[in-house]
PDB file of C-alpha atoms in Angstrom:
ATOM      1  CA  MET F  27    -123.064-178.416 110.216  1.00 32.00           C
ATOM      2  CA  GLU F  28    -121.784-175.073 108.850  1.00 39.00           C
ATOM      3  CA  GLN F  29    -119.152-175.337 106.171  1.00 43.00           C
ATOM      4  CA  SER F  30    -116.015-173.198 106.568  1.00 56.00           C
ATOM      5  CA  ILE F  31    -115.906-172.116 102.939  1.00 85.00           C
ATOM      6  CA  ILE F  32    -112.976-169.733 103.469  1.00 91.00           C
ATOM      7  CA  THR F  33    -110.912-172.777 104.437  1.00 91.00           C
ATOM      8  CA  ASP F  34    -111.878-174.407 101.152  1.00 92.00           C
ATOM      9  CA  CYS F  35    -110.936-171.239  99.263  1.00 93.00           C
ATOM     10  CA  MET F  36    -107.542-171.099 100.975  1.00 96.00           C
ATOM     11  CA  GLU F  37    -106.842-174.714 100.114  1.00 95.00           C
ATOM     12  CA  GLU F  38    -107.808-174.060  96.501  1.00 95.00           C
ATOM     13  CA  ILE F  39    -105.613-170.937  96.330  1.00 97.00           C
ATOM     14  CA  ARG F  40    -102.589-172.736  97.755  1.00 97.00           C
ATOM     15  CA  THR F  41    -103.054-175.658  95.373  1.00 97.00           C
ATOM     16  CA  ARG F  42    -103.865-173.775  92.162  1.00 97.00           C
ATOM     17  CA  LEU F  43    -101.430-170.892  92.696  1.00 98.00           C
ATOM     18  CA  GLY F  44     -98.664-172.897  94.360  1.00 97.00           C
ATOM     19  CA  GLY F  45     -96.346-172.705  91.355  1.00 98.00           C
ATOM     20  CA  ILE F  46     -96.311-168.925  90.951  1.00 98.00           C
ATOM     21  CA  LEU F  47     -96.215-168.380  94.717  1.00 98.00           C
ATOM     22  CA  ALA F  48     -93.120-170.574  94.961  1.00 98.00           C
ATOM     23  CA  LYS F  49     -91.422-168.631  92.162  1.00 98.00           C
ATOM     24  CA  LEU F  50     -92.195-165.367  93.920  1.00 98.00           C
ATOM     25  CA  GLY F  51     -90.973-166.760  97.237  1.00 97.00           C
ATOM     26  CA  VAL F  52     -94.239-166.101  99.100  1.00 98.00           C
ATOM     27  CA  GLU F  53     -97.134-168.085 100.533  1.00 98.00           C
ATOM     28  CA  ALA F  54    -100.865-167.501 100.954  1.00 98.00           C
ATOM     29  CA  CYS F  55    -101.895-166.136 104.371  1.00 97.00           C
ATOM     30  CA  LEU F  56    -105.292-165.350 105.848  1.00 97.00           C
ATOM     31  CA  HIS F  57    -106.364-162.354 107.913  1.00 95.00           C
ATOM     32  CA  GLU F  58    -109.915-162.442 109.233  1.00 92.00           C
ATOM     33  CA  ARG F  59    -111.854-159.222 109.733  1.00 89.00           C
ATOM     34  CA  ARG F  60    -115.396-158.590 110.855  1.00 85.00           C
ATOM     35  CA  ASP F  61    -116.517-157.666 107.335  1.00 88.00           C
ATOM     36  CA  GLY F  62    -114.488-160.191 105.404  1.00 92.00           C
ATOM     37  CA  PHE F  63    -111.273-162.120 104.787  1.00 95.00           C
ATOM     38  CA  GLU F  64    -107.995-160.864 103.364  1.00 97.00           C
ATOM     39  CA  VAL F  65    -105.886-163.411 101.525  1.00 98.00           C
ATOM     40  CA  PHE F  66    -102.423-161.916 101.150  1.00 98.00           C
ATOM     41  CA  PHE F  67     -99.100-163.265  99.975  1.00 98.00           C
ATOM     42  CA  GLN F  68     -95.829-162.891 101.875  1.00 97.00           C
ATOM     43  CA  ASN F  69     -92.819-164.953 102.851  1.00 95.00           C
ATOM     44  CA  SER F  70     -92.472-166.643 106.226  1.00 91.00           C
ATOM     45  CA  GLU F  71     -90.050-163.972 107.503  1.00 90.00           C
ATOM     46  CA  GLN F  72     -92.564-161.233 106.568  1.00 87.00           C
ATOM     47  CA  LYS F  73     -89.839-159.419 104.641  1.00 88.00           C
ATOM     48  CA  LEU F  74     -91.282-159.904 101.164  1.00 93.00           C
ATOM     49  CA  PHE F  75     -94.848-159.471  99.940  1.00 96.00           C
ATOM     50  CA  SER F  76     -96.988-159.229  96.841  1.00 98.00           C
ATOM     51  CA  PRO F  77     -98.970-156.004  96.364  1.00 98.00           C
ATOM     52  CA  VAL F  78    -101.781-158.171  94.980  1.00 98.00           C
ATOM     53  CA  TRP F  79    -104.277-159.717  97.406  1.00 98.00           C
ATOM     54  CA  ILE F  80    -107.794-161.185  97.441  1.00 98.00           C
ATOM     55  CA  TRP F  81    -110.720-159.846  99.446  1.00 97.00           C
ATOM     56  CA  PHE F  82    -113.713-162.018 100.364  1.00 94.00           C
ATOM     57  CA  VAL F  83    -116.696-160.027 101.653  1.00 91.00           C
ATOM     58  CA  ARG F  84    -118.942-161.497 104.327  1.00 83.00           C
ATOM     59  CA  ASP F  85    -122.098-160.392 106.100  1.00 70.00           C
ATOM     60  CA  GLU F  86    -121.100-158.450 109.251  1.00 65.00           C
ATOM     61  CA  ARG F  87    -124.411-159.381 110.893  1.00 58.00           C
ATOM     62  CA  ARG F  88    -123.642-163.072 110.830  1.00 59.00           C
ATOM     63  CA  ASP F  89    -121.133-165.007 112.886  1.00 60.00           C
ATOM     64  CA  THR F  90    -119.891-167.091 109.990  1.00 71.00           C
ATOM     65  CA  ARG F  91    -116.714-168.053 108.186  1.00 78.00           C
ATOM     66  CA  GLU F  92    -118.537-168.547 104.923  1.00 83.00           C
ATOM     67  CA  ALA F  93    -116.976-166.929 101.879  1.00 86.00           C
ATOM     68  CA  SER F  94    -117.627-167.186  98.171  1.00 88.00           C
ATOM     69  CA  TRP F  95    -115.770-166.322  94.984  1.00 92.00           C
ATOM     70  CA  ASP F  96    -119.001-164.592  93.968  1.00 90.00           C
ATOM     71  CA  ASP F  97    -118.262-161.979  96.645  1.00 88.00           C
ATOM     72  CA  ALA F  98    -114.516-161.766  96.027  1.00 94.00           C
ATOM     73  CA  GLN F  99    -112.332-159.020  94.604  1.00 97.00           C
ATOM     74  CA  LEU F 100    -108.728-158.913  93.481  1.00 98.00           C
ATOM     75  CA  VAL F 101    -106.934-155.867  94.871  1.00 98.00           C
ATOM     76  CA  HIS F 102    -103.667-154.411  93.582  1.00 98.00           C
ATOM     77  CA  ASP F 103    -102.001-151.899  95.899  1.00 98.00           C
ATOM     78  CA  LYS F 104     -99.855-149.481  93.899  1.00 97.00           C
ATOM     79  CA  TYR F 105     -96.526-148.446  95.419  1.00 96.00           C
ATOM     80  CA  LYS F 106     -94.111-145.721  94.382  1.00 94.00           C
ATOM     81  CA  LYS F 107     -90.363-145.843  94.997  1.00 92.00           C
ATOM     82  CA  ARG F 108     -88.481-142.546  94.948  1.00 94.00           C
ATOM     83  CA  LYS F 109     -84.856-141.657  95.610  1.00 95.00           C
ATOM     84  CA  LEU F 110     -83.822-138.971  98.068  1.00 95.00           C
ATOM     85  CA  ARG F 111     -81.579-137.345  95.485  1.00 89.00           C
ATOM     86  CA  ASP F 112     -77.941-138.460  95.719  1.00 89.00           C
ATOM     87  CA  THR F 113     -78.027-139.470  99.404  1.00 94.00           C
ATOM     88  CA  GLY F 114     -78.195-143.153  98.517  1.00 93.00           C
ATOM     89  CA  TYR F 115     -81.512-143.444 100.378  1.00 95.00           C
ATOM     90  CA  TRP F 116     -84.984-144.094  99.022  1.00 95.00           C
ATOM     91  CA  ASN F 117     -88.596-144.148 100.166  1.00 95.00           C
ATOM     92  CA  GLN F 118     -91.469-146.418  99.184  1.00 93.00           C
ATOM     93  CA  ARG F 119     -95.155-145.945  99.904  1.00 94.00           C
ATOM     94  CA  MET F 120     -98.589-147.000  98.715  1.00 95.00           C
ATOM     95  CA  VAL F 121    -100.107-144.311  96.505  1.00 96.00           C
ATOM     96  CA  ASP F 122    -103.168-145.961  94.980  1.00 96.00           C
ATOM     97  CA  GLU F 123    -105.276-149.102  94.858  1.00 96.00           C
ATOM     98  CA  ASP F 124    -106.992-150.903  91.989  1.00 97.00           C
ATOM     99  CA  SER F 125    -109.846-153.302  92.735  1.00 97.00           C
ATOM    100  CA  TYR F 126    -111.199-155.842  90.264  1.00 96.00           C
ATOM    101  CA  PRO F 127    -114.315-158.016  90.569  1.00 95.00           C
ATOM    102  CA  ILE F 128    -113.524-161.679  90.011  1.00 95.00           C
ATOM    103  CA  SER F 129    -115.898-162.667  87.251  1.00 93.00           C
ATOM    104  CA  LEU F 130    -114.084-165.690  85.848  1.00 94.00           C
ATOM    105  CA  ARG F 131    -114.235-169.148  87.379  1.00 94.00           C
ATOM    106  CA  GLY F 132    -112.200-172.323  87.405  1.00 94.00           C
ATOM    107  CA  SER F 133    -108.950-172.525  85.451  1.00 96.00           C
ATOM    108  CA  GLU F 134    -109.529-169.187  83.713  1.00 97.00           C
ATOM    109  CA  MET F 135    -109.923-167.412  87.043  1.00 97.00           C
ATOM    110  CA  PHE F 136    -106.711-168.832  88.490  1.00 98.00           C
ATOM    111  CA  GLU F 137    -104.785-168.124  85.293  1.00 98.00           C
ATOM    112  CA  TRP F 138    -105.938-164.499  85.505  1.00 98.00           C
ATOM    113  CA  ILE F 139    -104.908-164.241  89.177  1.00 98.00           C
ATOM    114  CA  ARG F 140    -101.615-165.957  88.363  1.00 98.00           C
ATOM    115  CA  ASN F 141    -100.859-163.374  85.668  1.00 98.00           C
ATOM    116  CA  LYS F 142    -101.676-160.503  88.041  1.00 98.00           C
ATOM    117  CA  LEU F 143     -99.310-161.918  90.665  1.00 98.00           C
ATOM    118  CA  ARG F 144     -96.552-162.484  88.105  1.00 98.00           C
ATOM    119  CA  SER F 145     -96.901-158.982  86.669  1.00 97.00           C
ATOM    120  CA  ALA F 146     -96.898-157.266  90.074  1.00 97.00           C
ATOM    121  CA  GLY F 147     -93.893-159.156  91.443  1.00 97.00           C
ATOM    122  CA  THR F 148     -92.887-158.658  95.081  1.00 96.00           C
ATOM    123  CA  LEU F 149     -91.852-155.745  97.282  1.00 94.00           C
ATOM    124  CA  SER F 150     -89.739-155.431 100.401  1.00 87.00           C
ATOM    125  CA  ALA F 151     -91.707-155.374 103.658  1.00 81.00           C
ATOM    126  CA  GLY F 152     -88.878-155.695 106.153  1.00 68.00           C
ATOM    127  CA  THR F 153     -87.266-152.949 108.223  1.00 66.00           C
ATOM    128  CA  GLU F 154     -83.680-154.076 107.722  1.00 71.00           C
ATOM    129  CA  ASP F 155     -82.800-152.239 104.509  1.00 78.00           C
ATOM    130  CA  SER F 156     -80.250-149.681 105.652  1.00 83.00           C
ATOM    131  CA  THR F 157     -80.822-147.464 102.598  1.00 90.00           C
ATOM    132  CA  ARG F 158     -84.591-147.152 102.920  1.00 92.00           C
ATOM    133  CA  VAL F 159     -86.285-144.256 104.704  1.00 94.00           C
ATOM    134  CA  TYR F 160     -89.362-145.835 106.266  1.00 92.00           C
ATOM    135  CA  SER F 161     -90.719-142.530 107.600  1.00 94.00           C
ATOM    136  CA  ASP F 162     -92.858-141.013 104.847  1.00 95.00           C
ATOM    137  CA  LEU F 163     -92.952-137.845 106.924  1.00 95.00           C
ATOM    138  CA  LEU F 164     -89.177-137.446 106.908  1.00 96.00           C
ATOM    139  CA  ALA F 165     -89.051-138.171 103.190  1.00 97.00           C
ATOM    140  CA  ASP F 166     -91.662-135.476 102.548  1.00 96.00           C
ATOM    141  CA  ILE F 167     -89.735-132.959 104.655  1.00 97.00           C
ATOM    142  CA  TYR F 168     -86.571-133.846 102.761  1.00 97.00           C
ATOM    143  CA  TRP F 169     -88.162-133.260  99.363  1.00 96.00           C
ATOM    144  CA  SER F 170     -89.690-129.965 100.517  1.00 96.00           C
ATOM    145  CA  ILE F 171     -86.346-128.443 101.617  1.00 96.00           C
ATOM    146  CA  LYS F 172     -83.710-130.375  99.655  1.00 95.00           C
ATOM    147  CA  THR F 173     -82.885-127.439  97.357  1.00 95.00           C
ATOM    148  CA  LYS F 174     -82.680-124.961 100.253  1.00 95.00           C
ATOM    149  CA  ILE F 175     -80.169-126.826 102.447  1.00 96.00           C
ATOM    150  CA  PRO F 176     -77.219-127.967 100.285  1.00 92.00           C
ATOM    151  CA  ASP F 177     -75.690-130.318 102.894  1.00 95.00           C
ATOM    152  CA  LEU F 178     -78.980-131.960 103.883  1.00 96.00           C
ATOM    153  CA  GLY F 179     -78.391-135.642 104.490  1.00 96.00           C
ATOM    154  CA  VAL F 180     -79.969-138.758 105.973  1.00 97.00           C
ATOM    155  CA  THR F 181     -78.706-140.681 108.987  1.00 96.00           C
ATOM    156  CA  HIS F 182     -79.755-142.604 112.108  1.00 94.00           C
ATOM    157  CA  VAL F 183     -80.012-141.436 115.713  1.00 93.00           C
ATOM    158  CA  ASP F 184     -79.991-143.803 118.690  1.00 87.00           C
ATOM    159  CA  HIS F 185     -82.815-143.808 121.216  1.00 80.00           C
ATOM    160  CA  ASP F 186     -81.539-142.686 124.630  1.00 71.00           C
ATOM    161  CA  ASP F 187     -83.007-145.771 126.290  1.00 60.00           C
ATOM    162  CA  PHE F 188     -81.703-148.217 123.663  1.00 59.00           C
ATOM    163  CA  PRO F 189     -78.222-147.079 122.603  1.00 62.00           C
ATOM    164  CA  GLY F 190     -76.799-149.107 119.750  1.00 64.00           C
ATOM    165  CA  GLU F 191     -80.113-150.813 118.963  1.00 63.00           C
ATOM    166  CA  LYS F 192     -80.884-149.470 115.499  1.00 70.00           C
ATOM    167  CA  PRO F 193     -84.457-150.830 115.215  1.00 67.00           C
ATOM    168  CA  MET F 194     -85.370-148.844 118.333  1.00 70.00           C
ATOM    169  CA  GLY F 195     -83.764-145.628 117.114  1.00 86.00           C
ATOM    170  CA  PHE F 196     -84.787-142.800 114.810  1.00 93.00           C
ATOM    171  CA  GLU F 197     -84.360-142.038 111.159  1.00 95.00           C
ATOM    172  CA  ALA F 198     -83.139-138.484 110.809  1.00 97.00           C
ATOM    173  CA  LEU F 199     -82.396-135.643 108.434  1.00 97.00           C
ATOM    174  CA  THR F 200     -79.217-133.782 109.303  1.00 97.00           C
ATOM    175  CA  PHE F 201     -77.291-130.639 108.383  1.00 97.00           C
ATOM    176  CA  LEU F 202     -75.018-127.995 109.924  1.00 95.00           C
ATOM    177  CA  ASP F 203     -76.568-124.683 110.927  1.00 93.00           C
ATOM    178  CA  HIS F 204     -74.910-121.301 110.455  1.00 89.00           C
ATOM    179  CA  GLU F 205     -72.991-121.723 113.737  1.00 90.00           C
ATOM    180  CA  GLY F 206     -71.626-125.116 112.754  1.00 93.00           C
ATOM    181  CA  ARG F 207     -73.914-127.018 115.108  1.00 95.00           C
ATOM    182  CA  ARG F 208     -75.121-130.450 114.033  1.00 96.00           C
ATOM    183  CA  ILE F 209     -78.901-130.414 113.548  1.00 96.00           C
ATOM    184  CA  HIS F 210     -81.079-133.533 113.404  1.00 97.00           C
ATOM    185  CA  ILE F 211     -84.765-133.859 112.567  1.00 97.00           C
ATOM    186  CA  ALA F 212     -85.587-137.279 113.998  1.00 96.00           C
ATOM    187  CA  HIS F 213     -88.668-139.446 113.579  1.00 96.00           C
ATOM    188  CA  GLN F 214     -89.840-143.039 113.979  1.00 92.00           C
ATOM    189  CA  SER F 215     -92.247-144.103 111.241  1.00 87.00           C
ATOM    190  CA  ASN F 216     -94.892-145.288 113.736  1.00 86.00           C
ATOM    191  CA  SER F 217     -94.726-142.187 115.965  1.00 91.00           C
ATOM    192  CA  HIS F 218     -96.695-138.935 116.028  1.00 92.00           C
ATOM    193  CA  ALA F 219     -93.733-136.996 117.439  1.00 93.00           C
ATOM    194  CA  ILE F 220     -90.853-135.411 115.507  1.00 95.00           C
ATOM    195  CA  TYR F 221     -87.805-134.216 117.412  1.00 94.00           C
ATOM    196  CA  LEU F 222     -85.393-131.383 116.734  1.00 95.00           C
ATOM    197  CA  LEU F 223     -81.891-132.029 118.080  1.00 95.00           C
ATOM    198  CA  VAL F 224     -79.000-129.570 118.287  1.00 95.00           C
ATOM    199  CA  ASP F 225     -75.575-131.164 118.798  1.00 95.00           C
ATOM    200  CA  GLY F 226     -77.301-134.286 120.079  1.00 92.00           C
ATOM    201  CA  GLU F 227     -79.546-132.479 122.566  1.00 94.00           C
ATOM    202  CA  ARG F 228     -83.302-132.644 122.066  1.00 92.00           C
ATOM    203  CA  VAL F 229     -84.523-129.022 122.072  1.00 92.00           C
ATOM    204  CA  ALA F 230     -88.045-129.279 120.681  1.00 92.00           C
ATOM    205  CA  GLU F 231     -90.830-131.725 119.904  1.00 93.00           C
ATOM    206  CA  PHE F 232     -93.253-131.298 117.036  1.00 94.00           C
ATOM    207  CA  ARG F 233     -96.356-133.214 116.039  1.00 93.00           C
ATOM    208  CA  LYS F 234     -96.975-134.663 112.583  1.00 88.00           C
ATOM    209  CA  ASP F 235     -99.307-131.786 111.796  1.00 89.00           C
ATOM    210  CA  ASP F 236     -96.430-129.366 112.457  1.00 91.00           C
ATOM    211  CA  ALA F 237     -94.121-130.879 109.825  1.00 91.00           C
ATOM    212  CA  THR F 238     -94.414-127.840 107.544  1.00 92.00           C
ATOM    213  CA  THR F 239     -93.499-125.519 110.416  1.00 92.00           C
ATOM    214  CA  LEU F 240     -90.529-127.713 111.306  1.00 93.00           C
ATOM    215  CA  ALA F 241     -89.322-127.679 107.700  1.00 94.00           C
ATOM    216  CA  LYS F 242     -89.426-123.863 107.676  1.00 93.00           C
ATOM    217  CA  CYS F 243     -87.526-123.761 110.976  1.00 92.00           C
ATOM    218  CA  ALA F 244     -84.845-126.018 109.528  1.00 94.00           C
ATOM    219  CA  VAL F 245     -84.347-123.737 106.536  1.00 94.00           C
ATOM    220  CA  ARG F 246     -84.108-120.667 108.782  1.00 93.00           C
ATOM    221  CA  MET F 247     -81.548-122.353 111.015  1.00 92.00           C
ATOM    222  CA  SER F 248     -79.425-123.326 108.018  1.00 92.00           C
ATOM    223  CA  LYS F 249     -79.489-119.737 106.717  1.00 88.00           C
ATOM    224  CA  GLY F 250     -78.337-118.124 109.944  1.00 77.00           C
ATOM    225  CA  HIS F 251     -81.632-117.078 111.488  1.00 67.00           C
ATOM    226  CA  GLY F 252     -82.114-117.738 115.186  1.00 64.00           C
ATOM    227  CA  LEU F 253     -85.364-119.207 116.415  1.00 59.00           C
ATOM    228  CA  ASP F 254     -87.136-118.209 119.578  1.00 55.00           C
ATOM    229  CA  ASN F 255     -89.005-120.552 121.894  1.00 47.00           C
ATOM    230  CA  ALA F 256     -92.377-119.663 120.402  1.00 45.00           C
ATOM    231  CA  GLU F 257     -91.241-120.736 116.930  1.00 54.00           C
ATOM    232  CA  LEU F 258     -89.919-123.994 118.346  1.00 55.00           C
ATOM    233  CA  GLY F 259     -93.148-124.643 120.218  1.00 50.00           C
ATOM    234  CA  LEU F 260     -91.411-124.229 123.582  1.00 42.00           C
ATOM    235  CA  ARG F 261     -92.671-122.414 126.642  1.00 33.00           C
TER     236      ARG F 261
END
């Protein structure tokens, strides 16, 4: 009978790391992939997580749940938090990853993992923080034009099909153009489309790859330059 060693590893992790996990307010969870197992740490509401996790490699050619500490690595995802100037908003994203072979065993191994978890702490994973900009794309556009549009701000725009339902809406950058019209650059963090709105009306759609072009258009609009349909990607 084949032994489900990953189950044994999970039981050992929950038992030996239970104290530090409780202090951090997270629990050990398992995600199975074809090439291995991810053991990650988050709370039951999936709003809090540790950037430290454990990776157990397995042979892709075998239909097995076997896993061994000999084939395990400790991974620390590095995140960076940055303010969007004085808007009161901020953005957080993963910028790097450190991977460590697990060479220790027994009590020494778990003490080492415990210290890594304690040092890394926890990060917010939820989408309910009203001051966080979850769209990295919007944050990048903001930083690229922040000094060129003095009144550039951050806000939220409702989705036409889901008015009043904030989770279904768009994060947006906003400013007044030279004619006093309210401009929005709207994006959902999981979407490939970015929308340009003028006084609430959607006038153009850009793709992620066009973000630089959109940023230049925004600066031109704020400075009093009109844009033709070709510049907006319209036909």
